XYZ file of C-alpha atoms in Angstrom:
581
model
C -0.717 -30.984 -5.356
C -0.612 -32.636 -1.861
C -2.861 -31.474 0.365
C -3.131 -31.945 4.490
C -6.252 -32.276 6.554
C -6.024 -32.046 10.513
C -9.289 -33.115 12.825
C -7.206 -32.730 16.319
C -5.216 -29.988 17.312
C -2.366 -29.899 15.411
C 1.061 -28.516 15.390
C 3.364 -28.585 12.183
C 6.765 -27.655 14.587
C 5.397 -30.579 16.880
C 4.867 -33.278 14.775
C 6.781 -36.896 15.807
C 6.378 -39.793 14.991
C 9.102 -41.550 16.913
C 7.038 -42.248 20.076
C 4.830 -45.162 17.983
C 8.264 -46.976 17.844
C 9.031 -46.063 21.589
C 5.405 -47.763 22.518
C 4.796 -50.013 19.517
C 2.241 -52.465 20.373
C 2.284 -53.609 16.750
C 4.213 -52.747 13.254
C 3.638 -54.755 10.299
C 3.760 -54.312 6.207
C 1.206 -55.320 4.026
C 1.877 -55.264 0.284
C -0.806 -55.327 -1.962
C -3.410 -54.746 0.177
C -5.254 -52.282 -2.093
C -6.516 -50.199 0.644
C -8.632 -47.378 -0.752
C -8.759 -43.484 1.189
C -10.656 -40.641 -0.495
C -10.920 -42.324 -3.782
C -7.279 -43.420 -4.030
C -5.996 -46.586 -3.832
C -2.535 -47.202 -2.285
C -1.107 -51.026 -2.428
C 0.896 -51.541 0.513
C 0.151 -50.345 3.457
C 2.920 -49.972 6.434
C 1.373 -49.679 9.933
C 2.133 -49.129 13.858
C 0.220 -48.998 16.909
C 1.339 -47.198 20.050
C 0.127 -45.755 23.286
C 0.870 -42.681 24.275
C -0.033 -42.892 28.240
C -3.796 -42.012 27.149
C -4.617 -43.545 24.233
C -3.557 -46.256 21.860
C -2.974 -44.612 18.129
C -1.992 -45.901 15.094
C 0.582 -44.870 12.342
C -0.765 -45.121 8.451
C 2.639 -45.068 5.789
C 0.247 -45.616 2.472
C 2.332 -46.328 -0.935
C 3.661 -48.365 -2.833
C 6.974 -50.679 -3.757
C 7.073 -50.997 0.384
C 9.463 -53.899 1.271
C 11.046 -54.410 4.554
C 14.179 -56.516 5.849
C 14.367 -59.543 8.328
C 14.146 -57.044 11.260
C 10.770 -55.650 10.197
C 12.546 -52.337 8.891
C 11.091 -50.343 5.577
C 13.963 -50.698 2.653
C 12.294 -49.928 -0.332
C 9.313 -48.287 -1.673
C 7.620 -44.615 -1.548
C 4.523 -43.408 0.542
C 1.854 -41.414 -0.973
C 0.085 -41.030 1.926
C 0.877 -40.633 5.683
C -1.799 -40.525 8.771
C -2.014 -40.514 12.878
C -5.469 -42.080 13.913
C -7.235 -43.032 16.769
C -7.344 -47.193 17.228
C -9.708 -49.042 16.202
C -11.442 -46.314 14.910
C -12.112 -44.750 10.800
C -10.872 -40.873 12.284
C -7.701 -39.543 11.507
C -6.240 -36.906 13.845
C -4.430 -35.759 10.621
C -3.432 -36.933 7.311
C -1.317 -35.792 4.198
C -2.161 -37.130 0.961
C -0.845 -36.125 -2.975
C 2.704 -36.289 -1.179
C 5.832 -38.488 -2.763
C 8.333 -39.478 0.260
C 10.897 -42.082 0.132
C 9.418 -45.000 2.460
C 12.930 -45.413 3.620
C 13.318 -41.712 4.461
C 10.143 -41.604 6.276
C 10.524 -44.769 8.263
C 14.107 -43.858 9.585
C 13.168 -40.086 10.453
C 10.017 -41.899 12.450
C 12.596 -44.252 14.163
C 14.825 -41.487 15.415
C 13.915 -39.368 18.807
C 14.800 -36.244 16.957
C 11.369 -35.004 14.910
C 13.838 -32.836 12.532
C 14.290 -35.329 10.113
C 10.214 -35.601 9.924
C 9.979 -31.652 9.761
C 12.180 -31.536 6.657
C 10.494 -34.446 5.010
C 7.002 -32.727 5.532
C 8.800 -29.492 4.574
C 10.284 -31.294 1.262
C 6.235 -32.655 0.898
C 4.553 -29.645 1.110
C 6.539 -27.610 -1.412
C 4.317 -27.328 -4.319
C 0.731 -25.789 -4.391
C -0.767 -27.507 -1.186
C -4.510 -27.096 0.284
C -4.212 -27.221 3.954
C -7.556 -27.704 6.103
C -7.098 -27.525 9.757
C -8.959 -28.492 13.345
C -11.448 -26.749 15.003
C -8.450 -26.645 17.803
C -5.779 -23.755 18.066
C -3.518 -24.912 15.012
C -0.056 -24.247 14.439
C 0.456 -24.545 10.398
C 3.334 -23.244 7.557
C 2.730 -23.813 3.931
C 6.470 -23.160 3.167
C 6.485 -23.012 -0.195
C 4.499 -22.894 -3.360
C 1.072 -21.339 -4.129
C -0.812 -23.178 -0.910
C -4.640 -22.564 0.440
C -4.512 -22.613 4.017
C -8.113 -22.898 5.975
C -7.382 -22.836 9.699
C -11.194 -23.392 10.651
C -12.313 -22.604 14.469
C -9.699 -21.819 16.971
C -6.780 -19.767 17.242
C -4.719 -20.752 14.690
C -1.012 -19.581 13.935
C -0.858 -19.617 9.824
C 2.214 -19.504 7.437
C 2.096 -19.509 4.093
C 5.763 -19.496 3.003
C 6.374 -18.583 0.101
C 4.617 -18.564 -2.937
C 1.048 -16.473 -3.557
C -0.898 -17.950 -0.805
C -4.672 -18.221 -0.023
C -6.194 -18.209 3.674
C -9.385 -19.183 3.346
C -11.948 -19.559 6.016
C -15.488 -18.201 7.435
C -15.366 -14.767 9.410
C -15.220 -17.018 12.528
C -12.839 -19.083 11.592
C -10.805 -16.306 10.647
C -11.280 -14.548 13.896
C -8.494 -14.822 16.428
C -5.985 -16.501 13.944
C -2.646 -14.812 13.375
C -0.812 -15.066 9.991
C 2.624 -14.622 10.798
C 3.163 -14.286 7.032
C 0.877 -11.859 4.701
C 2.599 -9.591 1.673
C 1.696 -9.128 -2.141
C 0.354 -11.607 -3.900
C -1.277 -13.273 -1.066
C -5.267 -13.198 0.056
C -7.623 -13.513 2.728
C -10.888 -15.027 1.360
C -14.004 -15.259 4.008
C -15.799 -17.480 2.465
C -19.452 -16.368 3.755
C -18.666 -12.518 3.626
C -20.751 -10.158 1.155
C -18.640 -7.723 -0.177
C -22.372 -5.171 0.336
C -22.399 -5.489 3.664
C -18.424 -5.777 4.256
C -16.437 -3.469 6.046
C -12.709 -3.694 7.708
C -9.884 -1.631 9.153
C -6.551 -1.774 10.812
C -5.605 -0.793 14.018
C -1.621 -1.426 14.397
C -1.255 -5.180 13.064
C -4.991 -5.894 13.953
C -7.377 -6.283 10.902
C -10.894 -5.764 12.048
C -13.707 -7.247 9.776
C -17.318 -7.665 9.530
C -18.064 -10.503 11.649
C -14.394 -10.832 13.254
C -11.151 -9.758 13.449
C -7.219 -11.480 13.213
C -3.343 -10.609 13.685
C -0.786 -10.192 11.423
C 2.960 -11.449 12.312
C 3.975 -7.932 11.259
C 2.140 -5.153 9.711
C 2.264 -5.621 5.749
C 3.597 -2.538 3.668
C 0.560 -1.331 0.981
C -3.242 -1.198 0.678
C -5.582 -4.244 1.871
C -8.285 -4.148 -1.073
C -11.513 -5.992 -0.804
C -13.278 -7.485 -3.673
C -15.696 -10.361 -4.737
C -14.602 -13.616 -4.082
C -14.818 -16.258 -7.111
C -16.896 -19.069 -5.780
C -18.429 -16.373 -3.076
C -17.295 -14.604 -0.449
C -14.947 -11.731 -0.359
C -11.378 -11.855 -0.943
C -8.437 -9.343 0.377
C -5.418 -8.657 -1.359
C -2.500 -6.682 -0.770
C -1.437 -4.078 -3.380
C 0.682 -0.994 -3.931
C -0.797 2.341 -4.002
C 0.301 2.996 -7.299
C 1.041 1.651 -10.040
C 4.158 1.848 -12.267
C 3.942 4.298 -14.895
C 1.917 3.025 -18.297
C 1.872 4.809 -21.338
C 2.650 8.427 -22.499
C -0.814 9.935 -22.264
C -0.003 13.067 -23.738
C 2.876 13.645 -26.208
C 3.368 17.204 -24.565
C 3.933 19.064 -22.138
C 7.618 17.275 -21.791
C 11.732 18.463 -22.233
C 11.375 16.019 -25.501
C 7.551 16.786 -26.788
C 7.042 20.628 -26.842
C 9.921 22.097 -25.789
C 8.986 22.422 -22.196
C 12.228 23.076 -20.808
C 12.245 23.287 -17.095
C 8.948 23.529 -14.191
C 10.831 27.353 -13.900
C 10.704 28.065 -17.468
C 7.594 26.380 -18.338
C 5.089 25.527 -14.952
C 2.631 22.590 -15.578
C -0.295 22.028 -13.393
C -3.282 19.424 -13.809
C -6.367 20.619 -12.430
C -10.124 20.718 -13.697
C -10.495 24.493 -15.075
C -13.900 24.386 -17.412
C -15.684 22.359 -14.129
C -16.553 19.257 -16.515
C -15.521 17.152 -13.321
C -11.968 15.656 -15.653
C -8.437 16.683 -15.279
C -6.898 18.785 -17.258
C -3.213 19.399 -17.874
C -2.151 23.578 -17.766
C 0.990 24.862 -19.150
C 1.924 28.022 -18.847
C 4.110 28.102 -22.067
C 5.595 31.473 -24.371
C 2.557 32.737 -26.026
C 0.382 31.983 -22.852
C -1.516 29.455 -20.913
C -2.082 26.096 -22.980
C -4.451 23.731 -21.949
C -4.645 19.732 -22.592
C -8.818 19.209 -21.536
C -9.135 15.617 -19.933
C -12.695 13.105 -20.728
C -14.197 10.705 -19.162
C -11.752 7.890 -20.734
C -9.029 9.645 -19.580
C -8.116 10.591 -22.834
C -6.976 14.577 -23.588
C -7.605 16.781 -26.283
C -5.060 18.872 -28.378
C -3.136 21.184 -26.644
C -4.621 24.425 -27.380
C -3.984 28.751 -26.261
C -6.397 29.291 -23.254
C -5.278 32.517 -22.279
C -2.176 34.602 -23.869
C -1.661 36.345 -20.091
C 0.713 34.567 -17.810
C 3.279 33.380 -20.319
C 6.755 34.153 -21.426
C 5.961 36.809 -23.802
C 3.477 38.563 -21.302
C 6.684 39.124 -18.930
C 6.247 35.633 -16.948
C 9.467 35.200 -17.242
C 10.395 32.490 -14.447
C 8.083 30.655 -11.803
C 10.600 31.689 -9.294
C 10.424 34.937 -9.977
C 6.556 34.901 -10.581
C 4.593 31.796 -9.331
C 1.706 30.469 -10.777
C -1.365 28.227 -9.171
C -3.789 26.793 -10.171
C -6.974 27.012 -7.735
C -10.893 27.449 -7.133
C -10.733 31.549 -5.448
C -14.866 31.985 -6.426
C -16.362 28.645 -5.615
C -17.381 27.756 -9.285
C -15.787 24.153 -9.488
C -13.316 25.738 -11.699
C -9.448 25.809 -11.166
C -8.425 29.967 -11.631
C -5.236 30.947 -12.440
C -3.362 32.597 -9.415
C -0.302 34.731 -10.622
C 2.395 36.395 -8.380
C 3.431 39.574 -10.467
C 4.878 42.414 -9.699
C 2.194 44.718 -8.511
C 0.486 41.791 -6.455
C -1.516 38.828 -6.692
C -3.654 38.305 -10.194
C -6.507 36.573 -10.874
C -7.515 35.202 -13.610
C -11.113 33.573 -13.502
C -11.792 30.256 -15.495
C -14.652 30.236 -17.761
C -17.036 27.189 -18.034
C -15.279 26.577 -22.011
C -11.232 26.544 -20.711
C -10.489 29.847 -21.188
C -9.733 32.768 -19.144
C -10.502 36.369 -18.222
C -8.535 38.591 -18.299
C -6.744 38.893 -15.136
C -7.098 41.208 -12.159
C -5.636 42.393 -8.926
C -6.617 40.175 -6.416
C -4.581 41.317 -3.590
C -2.291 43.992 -3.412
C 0.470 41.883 -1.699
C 2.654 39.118 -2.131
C 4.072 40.414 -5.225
C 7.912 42.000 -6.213
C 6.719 45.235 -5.105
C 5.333 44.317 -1.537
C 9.095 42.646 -1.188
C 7.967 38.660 -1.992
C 11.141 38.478 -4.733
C 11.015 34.542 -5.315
C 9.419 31.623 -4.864
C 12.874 30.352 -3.567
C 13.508 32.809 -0.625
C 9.471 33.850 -0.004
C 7.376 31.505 -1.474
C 3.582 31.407 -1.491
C 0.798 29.115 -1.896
C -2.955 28.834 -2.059
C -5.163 26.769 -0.313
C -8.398 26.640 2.048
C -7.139 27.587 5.401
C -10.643 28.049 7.106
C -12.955 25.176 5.282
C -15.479 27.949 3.684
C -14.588 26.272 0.249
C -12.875 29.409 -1.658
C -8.914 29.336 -2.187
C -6.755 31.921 0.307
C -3.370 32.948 -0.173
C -0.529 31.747 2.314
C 2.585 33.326 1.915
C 5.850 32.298 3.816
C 7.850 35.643 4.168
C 10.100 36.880 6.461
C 8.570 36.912 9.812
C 6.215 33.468 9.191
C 3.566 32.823 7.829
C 0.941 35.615 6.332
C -2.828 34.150 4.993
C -4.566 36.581 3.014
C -8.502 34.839 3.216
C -10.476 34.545 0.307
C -13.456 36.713 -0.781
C -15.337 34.164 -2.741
C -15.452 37.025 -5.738
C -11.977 36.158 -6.706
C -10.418 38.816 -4.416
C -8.857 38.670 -1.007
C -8.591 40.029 2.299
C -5.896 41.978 3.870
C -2.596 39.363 4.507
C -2.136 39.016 8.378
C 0.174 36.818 10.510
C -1.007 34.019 11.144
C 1.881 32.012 12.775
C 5.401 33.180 13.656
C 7.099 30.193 11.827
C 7.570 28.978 8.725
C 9.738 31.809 7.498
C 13.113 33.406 7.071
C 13.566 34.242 10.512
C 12.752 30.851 11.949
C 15.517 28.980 9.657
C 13.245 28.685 6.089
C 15.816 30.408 4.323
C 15.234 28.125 1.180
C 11.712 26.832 -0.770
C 14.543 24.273 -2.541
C 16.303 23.175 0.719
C 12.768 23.530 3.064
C 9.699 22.845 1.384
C 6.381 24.244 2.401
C 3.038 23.147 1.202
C -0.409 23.007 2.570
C -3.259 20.599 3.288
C -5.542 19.043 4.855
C -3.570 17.025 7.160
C -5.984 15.666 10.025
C -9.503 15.459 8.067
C -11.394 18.383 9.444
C -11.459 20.002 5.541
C -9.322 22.971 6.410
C -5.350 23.159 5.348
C -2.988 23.007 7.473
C 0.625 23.726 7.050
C 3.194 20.851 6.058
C 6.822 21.910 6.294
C 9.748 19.737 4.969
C 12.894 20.713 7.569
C 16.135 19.493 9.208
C 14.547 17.185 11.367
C 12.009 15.772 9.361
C 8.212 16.830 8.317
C 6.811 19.545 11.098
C 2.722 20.525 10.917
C 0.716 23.417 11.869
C -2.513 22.719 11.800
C -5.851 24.948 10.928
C -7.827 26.374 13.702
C -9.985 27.479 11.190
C -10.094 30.874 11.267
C -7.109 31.499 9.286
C -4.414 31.276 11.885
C -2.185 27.902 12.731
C -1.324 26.447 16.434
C 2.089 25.906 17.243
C 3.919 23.146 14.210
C 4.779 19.923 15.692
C 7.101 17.669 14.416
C 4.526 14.960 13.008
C 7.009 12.380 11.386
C 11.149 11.923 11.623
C 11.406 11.750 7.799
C 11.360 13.566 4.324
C 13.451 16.300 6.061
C 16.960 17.223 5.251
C 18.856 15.072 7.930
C 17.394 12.224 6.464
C 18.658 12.540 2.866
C 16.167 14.754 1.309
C 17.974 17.733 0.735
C 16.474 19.473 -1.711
C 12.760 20.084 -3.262
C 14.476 20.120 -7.291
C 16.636 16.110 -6.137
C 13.686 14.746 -4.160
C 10.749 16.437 -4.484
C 7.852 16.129 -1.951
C 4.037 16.377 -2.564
C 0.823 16.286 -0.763
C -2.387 14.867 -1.309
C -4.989 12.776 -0.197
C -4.127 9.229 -1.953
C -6.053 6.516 0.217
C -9.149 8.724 0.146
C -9.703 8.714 3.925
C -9.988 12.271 3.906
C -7.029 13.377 5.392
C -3.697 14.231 3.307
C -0.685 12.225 2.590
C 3.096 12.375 1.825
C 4.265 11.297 -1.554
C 7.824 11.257 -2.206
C 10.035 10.864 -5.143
C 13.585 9.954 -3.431
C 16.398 7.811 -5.389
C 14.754 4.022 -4.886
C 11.410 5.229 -6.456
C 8.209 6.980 -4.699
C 7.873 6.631 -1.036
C 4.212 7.053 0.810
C 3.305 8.298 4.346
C -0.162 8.078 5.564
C -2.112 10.709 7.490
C -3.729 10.092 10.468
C -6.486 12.058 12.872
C -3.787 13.499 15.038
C -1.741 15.497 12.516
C 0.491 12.716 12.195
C 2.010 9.992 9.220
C 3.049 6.273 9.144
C 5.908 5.410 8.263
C 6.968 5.675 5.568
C 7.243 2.764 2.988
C 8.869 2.126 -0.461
C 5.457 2.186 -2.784
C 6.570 1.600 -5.963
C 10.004 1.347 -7.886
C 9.350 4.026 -10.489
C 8.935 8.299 -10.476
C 12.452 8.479 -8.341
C 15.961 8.707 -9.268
C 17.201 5.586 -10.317
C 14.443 5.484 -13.114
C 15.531 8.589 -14.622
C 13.488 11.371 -12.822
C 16.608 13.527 -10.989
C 15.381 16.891 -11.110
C 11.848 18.063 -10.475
C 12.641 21.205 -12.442
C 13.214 19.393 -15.507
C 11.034 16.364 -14.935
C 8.170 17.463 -12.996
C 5.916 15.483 -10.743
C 2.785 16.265 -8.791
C -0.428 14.746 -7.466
C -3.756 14.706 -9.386
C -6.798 12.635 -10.431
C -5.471 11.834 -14.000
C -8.049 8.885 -15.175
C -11.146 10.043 -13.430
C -11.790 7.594 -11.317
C -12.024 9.598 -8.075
C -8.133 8.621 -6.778
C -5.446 10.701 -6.910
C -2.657 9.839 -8.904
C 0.907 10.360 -10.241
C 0.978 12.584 -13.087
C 5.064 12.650 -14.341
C 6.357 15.389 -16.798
C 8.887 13.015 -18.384
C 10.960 12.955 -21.744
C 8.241 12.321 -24.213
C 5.136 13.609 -22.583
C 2.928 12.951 -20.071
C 2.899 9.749 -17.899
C 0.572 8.890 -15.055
C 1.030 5.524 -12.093
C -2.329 4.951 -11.506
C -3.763 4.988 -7.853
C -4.953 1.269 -7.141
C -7.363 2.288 -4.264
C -8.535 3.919 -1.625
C -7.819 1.440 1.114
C -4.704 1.296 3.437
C -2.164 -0.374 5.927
């Protein structure tokens, strides 16, 4: 493990040594002269002193098996250690020890006016796990490659760790004004006289702002910045991915392979809390009636059992399409209700505080088969909080746009009303499958807002709050149709708030794996990224009707993760944190 040290200002892409041999005032070698430098003793030693037009400086080559010819070149030997100091003085400007060089190769790359061949040889040096400490100057520093520790100190330093799962490690102030051109997974920040109590940071564009300072990245990293306890002190920031790959089969259910759940059409599944414990549980609406997995505090599940034997095949539920299901709070009881779409109208079934259900009830006399809502696919509905009073409403995309029937709080609704001409068949939604609709809340104010998946990408509506929309704005050139995701069933889309900032996200499941877009105050998204390789295509999942996915707190923990209807059950990728790029 070599390891570099730098008292001056000091430059890594600046670094030549030829000028001592351009000035030299004095070059000598000295074998055996058992010079000893932070506890190491070297044998020969190999020195030069120049001037530089300022100063006089000298040249350390420390090593061993040095020999030189009749012309007072190096020919033999290897250097272990390699130092610019000021003359006649103990300080070094800089020196590298732990390293193995060729003599030879260092003396002739010194003797050339190209500082290339001295680059490479450093390069070559500092390719294992290095610890580099620099100046309290402005510092220009790579680590290249292995696992290096890189501790800029005071000034504003330029920092690369290569390759390799690197550590920058400094106080807040030394830190503060530096700029790591380099920062991805597997590397950290650590600030060495942080408390992680008192700590807080964000990012605005490629700037991370910290307690006590703030620095730049070259570029700004893909994934979450979490910030933990640092060993030794401190706190330490890593980069991770919002979720994690899925783990285990968590309930062997509920799945084409485990149950004989067939298709999301035939046989919806939902996860949502519905006896107001405060866990997860997983709903299926399945032949005999509504079946219900109830989630713990371990995350565990219990046996599938009947909850309710209304809203199933056998009681005339023949096809989600046809009649959609939800799953939502309509009274304000911390219990998810089951919302049906029948023929007559809208049902209700309230949960009860032990899983099961009542027996259902009109709700609304709209938004069923009767009042001319004949699928999901060509008028589909949803339910959500459109004015923030905490009690589901009904939001129905039909023909003209978009109709909100608000809730009562009792478990029935108001009269449905127009709330924004868009959103529907006449404005080019033909298709739930080709154009998407969902809502949520979008920009943080705790009221939904409409999230349509089009042509040209993801358009929003947002809440004014009193059940009606303002005009949809196109809030991020992706997700949409022109840009490969053509249809809800081949790449399905999902909202929810996954970095727990308040404000909702887009998840979605294209053909690499699941892709994330971050909400922001304005209505808007990030970019999206490539999260992790897993829930998409090329793992497996290529229809949402037969492999369901959706967005829910499946462990507990507060975060809202990936739960995945696959072959043998049910499979969750855990959400890593709350914290985001």
């Amino acid at each position: 493990m070599a390891k570099l040290v730098a008292f001056d200002q000091f430059d890594i892409n600046t670094v030549d040594l030829n000028w001592y041999f351009e000035n030299t005032y004095d070059a000598y070698l000295t074998k055996n002269a058992q010079v000893q430098v932070n506890g190491v003793t070297y044998a020969d030693v190999y020195y030069v002193n120049g001037y530089d037009g300022f100063d006089d400086l000298e040249l350390y080559f420390l090593g061993s098996g040095m020999t030189e010819d009749a012309l007072g070149r190096v020919v033999s030997g290897t250097v272990n250690f390699v130092a610019e100091a000021e003359y006649d003085s103990s300080g070094f400007l800089w020196y590298a020890e732990g390293i193995s060089i060729s003599a030879v190769s260092l003396y002739d790359a010194a003797a050339t006016p190209s500082n290339a061949d001295e680059f490479a040889l450093i390069v070559s040096a500092l390719s294992g796990d290095d610890t580099i400490i620099l100046s309290s100057f402005a510092d220009r520093m790579s680590g290249f490659a292995g696992n290096d520790t890189i501790t800029g100190g005071l000034g504003r330093d330029i920092l690369e760790g290569g390759s390799g799962n690197d550590t920058f490690r400094d106080t807040k102030a030394g830190l503060s004004g530096d700029v790591l051109l380099d920062f991805t997974f597997g590397d950290r920040i650590v600030i060495t006289d942080a408390t992680l109590s008192s700590f807080s940071f964000n990012i605005t564009g490629s700037t991370l702002n910290y307690t006590g300072g703030s620095l730049t990245f070259g570029s700004a990293p893909s994934g979450i910045l979490l910030a933990s306890a640092a060993a030794g002190g401190g706190v330490q920031l890593v980069l991770s991915k919002q979720f994690a790959s899925s783990g285990n089969v968590l309930v062997s259910n509920f799945a084409v392979g485990a149950g004989g759940w067939s298709s999301q059409d035939s046989y919806p599944r939902h996860v949502a809390d519905v006896n107001g414990d405060g866990y997860s549980d997983i709903v299926g609406f399945g032949q005999a009636g509504v079946v219900a997995s109830f989630g713990s505090a371990n995350g565990s599940f219990s046996a599938a059992s009947l909850v309710s034997s209304d809203f199933g095949q056998s009681a005339g539920w023949s096809s989600d399409n046809a009649f959609h299901r939800e799953l939502a709070d309509v009274n304000g009881d911390r219990r998810a209700d089951i919302i049906g779409f029948g023929t007559a109208g809208t049902l209700v079934s309230l949960a009860r505080a032990d899983g099961t259900f009542a027996a259902p009830v009109v709700g609304a006399q709209n938004f069923g088969t009767a009042q001319g809502w004949t699928s999901q696919e060509s008028h589909a509905r949803v339910v959500g909080d459109v004015n923030g009073d905490g009690k589901a409403d009904l939001i129905g995309f039909g023909s003209a746009g978009t109709l909100v029937a608000l809730g009562n709080g009792d478990g029935t609704f108001g009269v449905a009303a127009l709330a924004l001409a868009n959103f529907g068949v006449q404005q080019g939604w033909t298709s739930d499958n080709a154009f998407h609709r969902v809502v949520a809340d979008v920009n943080g104010d705790k009221k939904d807002d409409i999230i349509g998946f089009g042509a040209a990408g993801t358009w929003v509506a947002l809440s004014k709050g009193d059940g009606t929309f303002q005009a949809p704005q196109l809030a991020l050139s992706n997700f949409g149709k022109d840009q490969g995701w053509s249809t809800q069933n081949g790449f399905a889309r999902d909202v929810a708030d996954v970095n727990g900032d308040g404000r909702a996200d887009i998840v979605g499941f294209g053909i690499a794996g699941t892709y994330v877009a971050y909400g922001s105050a304005s209505g808007t998204f990030t970019s999206a990224t490539l999260d992790v390789e897993n829930f998409g295509g090329n793992q497996g999942w290529t229809s949402d009707n037969i492999f369901h996915r959706e967005l829910a707190d499946i462990n507990n923990d507060g975060r809202i993760d990936i739960v995945g209807f696959g072959q043998a059950g049910v499979l969750a990728g855990l959400n890593q944190a709350h914290w985001m790029f």
